[in-house]
Amino acid sequence: MGGYVGRRPARHAFDLRGRVSAMTTEERRQLSDAPVPNYHLSERQLERMYYYMRLSRSLNERMMALQRQGRAAFVIAGAGQEAAQVGAAMALRPGVDWLAPYYRDLGMNIVLGMTAREAMLNELAKADDPNSFGRQMPAHWGSVSRKIVTQSSVVATQLLHATGIALGAKMRNDPIVVLTCCGEGSTSRGDFHEALNFAAIHKLPVIFYVQNNGYAISEPTVKEMPVEHVADRGQAYGIRGQVVDGMDVVAVYQTLRPAVELTRRGNGPFLIEAKCYRLWAHSSDDDDTRYRPRKELEEWALKDPVVVFRQRLLEDGMFAEEELAEIDELVTQEVRDAVEWAQQMPDPKPEDALGYVYREVQ
Amino acid sequence: MAEVNVLEAIRETLDEALSEDDRVFIIGEDVEAGGVFRATDGLAKRHPGRVKDSPLAESSIIGISIGAAHYGMRPIAEIQFADFIHAGFDQLCSEASRWSYRTKGEQYLPMVVRTPWGGGVHGGQHHSQSIEAYYTHMPGIKVVAPSFPADYRSLLKASIADPNPVLFLEHKRTYRLVKQDVANAPAETSIGRARITRRGADLTMFAYGLMLHECLAASEELAGEGIECTVVDLLSLQPLDVETVLEAARMTGKVLVVHEDTLTGGFGGEIAALIAEHAFEYLDAPIRRLAAPDIPAMPYHHAMEAFFMPDKQKIAAAARDLAAY
Ligand SMILES: Cc1ncc(C[n+]2csc(CCOP(=O)(O)OP(=O)(O)O)c2C)c(N)n1
Ligand SMILES: [Mg+2]
């Protein structure tokens, strides 16, 4: 099957000149000797990519609508980051590799197996929400079977959990990779720096994946750091830093895939920064018109990763319009079903607030 | 007679745990060289790769232990001095304590954080603190504070086996000071049990760590004056052995709670409240708390340090007052 590498560059480009080289010559050689010599994408994978991105966006849209109707209390979404999330998560081995995500990572959860119904249980804080059973706000992920680490609201703490998992795996000679995510604002916290430092010292199998969406609530990136690229911070820790166009799902996959394999082989951690954009307000509680120029938003809206990818698949002749429309329809049905189904699922009982504070001593 | 001190009991228990379970490992500052108090002396050599020096970053010591425990290891983190655990407070409070709760028990953390606490060593503000009250206020974490070597041994063993995060407090003043003939020590105990260490009809003292020993010394002196004290070694602050606390309070009707933490918001308030709530009818005197004064931390100069800390004399004086009430 002819692989798809993207026949043209994405229609917008970041200036990636002068980036720290992600791979040494020796590593490039290792990879080309490897059983998976290249990271081309099959049609099937491209189709999945589009489906995951579309589903993630549609779910977020419906969640927001529910919130506006007063049927959900709070939404924090990944709109604008679907390419960054889906491309990265597809580079993992589901059920083998670990994910310590952050709140916008609906797309990653979907790739690793979260269904639309489960996403809606989570949004509506239903008793059967598999992430936290209504105990946490929506978008605070966690799943034992999918190896998704339970996540809190406190930003960047998960980077240390990921590092600890990678330490355990290294001690057990377990060939896994841990992917952990945060926003660019969160890289100002000490836990980010402590995690990078430790992971680099011990050459741990962890990838720090920063989704730089331009804002930390209202603060633009320049208020969080004086350097242009988060990835440059890797240099200070002896970690390979790499920037990728996070609006281009193929580029993301093709960056993450070799990084994942190199990391799995003991070559140590990566710091990868996906440049993307937060297309919506920070959350359903935020009014971004207070701080974000409309013009900037309009410009970025043209680069909407879901729309751009769809167009590219068509223009490159990978899929016909009907085929993509079929996926769109499938997603619409799936989301509609999920909302209807989840809404009639039971809420937690008030007294479900109690219990599981400690695990019983066996 | 095989006497061991607190430090030896801890070191031997760590050694055994490392030998018995290959998921167990130690992580902390200077632990490979034995640690500043030498609690891990020789262990790095005996267990290659399983005693790990960490960078000087407390949040990472705890956060990484969380990840490793989640993965399936049994990390024992050492925070060099309890005074420096504050940088790891977020990881303990926002993460470790809620791991089980927020996943309804699906995810859990078998991990121990050991740390030397307490004063009386000329450690000044930042090498003397009592930190227990911050963590007893945090459901989801267990807080253990033994006093005698044999209990250090059995409770450290229990902490390592426990599927929950346990904050294991080691009173640094007692490390070499307190010895015990472990062959004739009381039976092994478990987390959540207090022990009535001495029985007397006139009043009941509650304490843990160094203060437990000061209470025992004061009781000895008071016995010579005809005042007989019951002394309760709390051992485990969270979970607390409420039953034993109430039973011991009812036995004498007079209660003296002693700790070297500052008074306001200290753990003694919890003991006093429980007794006031559940054993009020048995009381013959107001509950008395003896604690450090409400100043930010222990001063360095030995005279001020002694002023700050409760000790045998202050305890005996408070007990005489109480007995005479
Ligand atoms: C430690 C901490 N401080 C503050 C907050 C409140 N808060 C939530 S998200 C956020 C901004 C995060 O920005 P960034 O890391 O760039 O991620 P993004 O939301 O843009 O994806 C803030 C300040 C928090 N959750 N945790
Ligand atoms: Mg951001």
XYZ file of N, CA and C and ligand atoms in Angstrom, chain A residues 81 102-104 182-186 210-217 219-221 224 276 278 282, ligand 2:
73
model
N -6.706 22.129 18.582
C -5.566 21.284 18.948
C -5.776 19.829 18.534
N -3.371 16.258 29.662
C -3.925 17.448 30.315
C -5.347 17.667 29.806
N -6.009 18.668 30.399
C -7.464 18.750 30.222
C -7.949 18.899 28.791
N -7.121 19.434 27.881
C -7.643 19.615 26.518
C -7.564 18.348 25.674
N 1.110 19.146 28.268
C 0.668 20.341 28.987
C 0.637 21.502 28.004
N 0.124 22.626 28.472
C 0.142 23.820 27.645
C 1.434 24.590 27.853
N 1.660 25.587 27.013
C 2.922 26.333 27.106
C 2.983 27.150 28.389
N 1.826 27.641 28.848
C 1.834 28.420 30.085
C 2.298 27.566 31.259
N 1.909 26.324 31.237
C 2.237 25.415 32.333
C 3.730 25.117 32.416
N 4.336 19.584 24.554
C 3.729 20.859 24.918
C 2.876 21.354 23.760
N 1.613 21.542 24.038
C 0.718 22.075 23.016
C 0.655 23.586 23.217
N 1.430 24.266 22.412
C 1.508 25.724 22.531
C 0.385 26.342 21.709
N -0.674 26.709 22.425
C -1.841 27.258 21.726
C -1.885 28.782 21.827
N -0.767 29.386 22.216
C -0.666 30.843 22.180
C -1.137 31.559 23.427
N -1.943 30.907 24.239
C -2.491 31.573 25.420
C -2.496 30.665 26.639
N -2.299 31.294 27.788
C -2.595 30.666 29.066
C -3.714 31.529 29.654
N -4.932 31.057 29.536
C -6.136 31.866 29.736
C -5.977 33.160 28.929
N -3.198 35.216 29.078
C -1.811 35.642 28.903
C -1.198 35.061 27.637
N -0.778 35.927 26.734
C -0.100 35.422 25.547
C 1.275 34.865 25.930
N 1.837 34.075 25.060
C 3.080 33.355 25.373
C 4.200 34.273 25.858
N 4.618 34.502 29.423
C 5.015 33.276 30.121
C 6.501 32.988 29.977
N 0.180 25.352 17.971
C -1.211 25.272 17.538
C -1.936 26.531 18.002
N -5.535 28.062 20.195
C -6.779 27.828 20.920
C -7.888 28.567 20.201
N -10.866 30.150 26.716
C -10.185 29.179 27.576
C -11.130 28.066 28.022
Mg -1.760 27.634 26.237
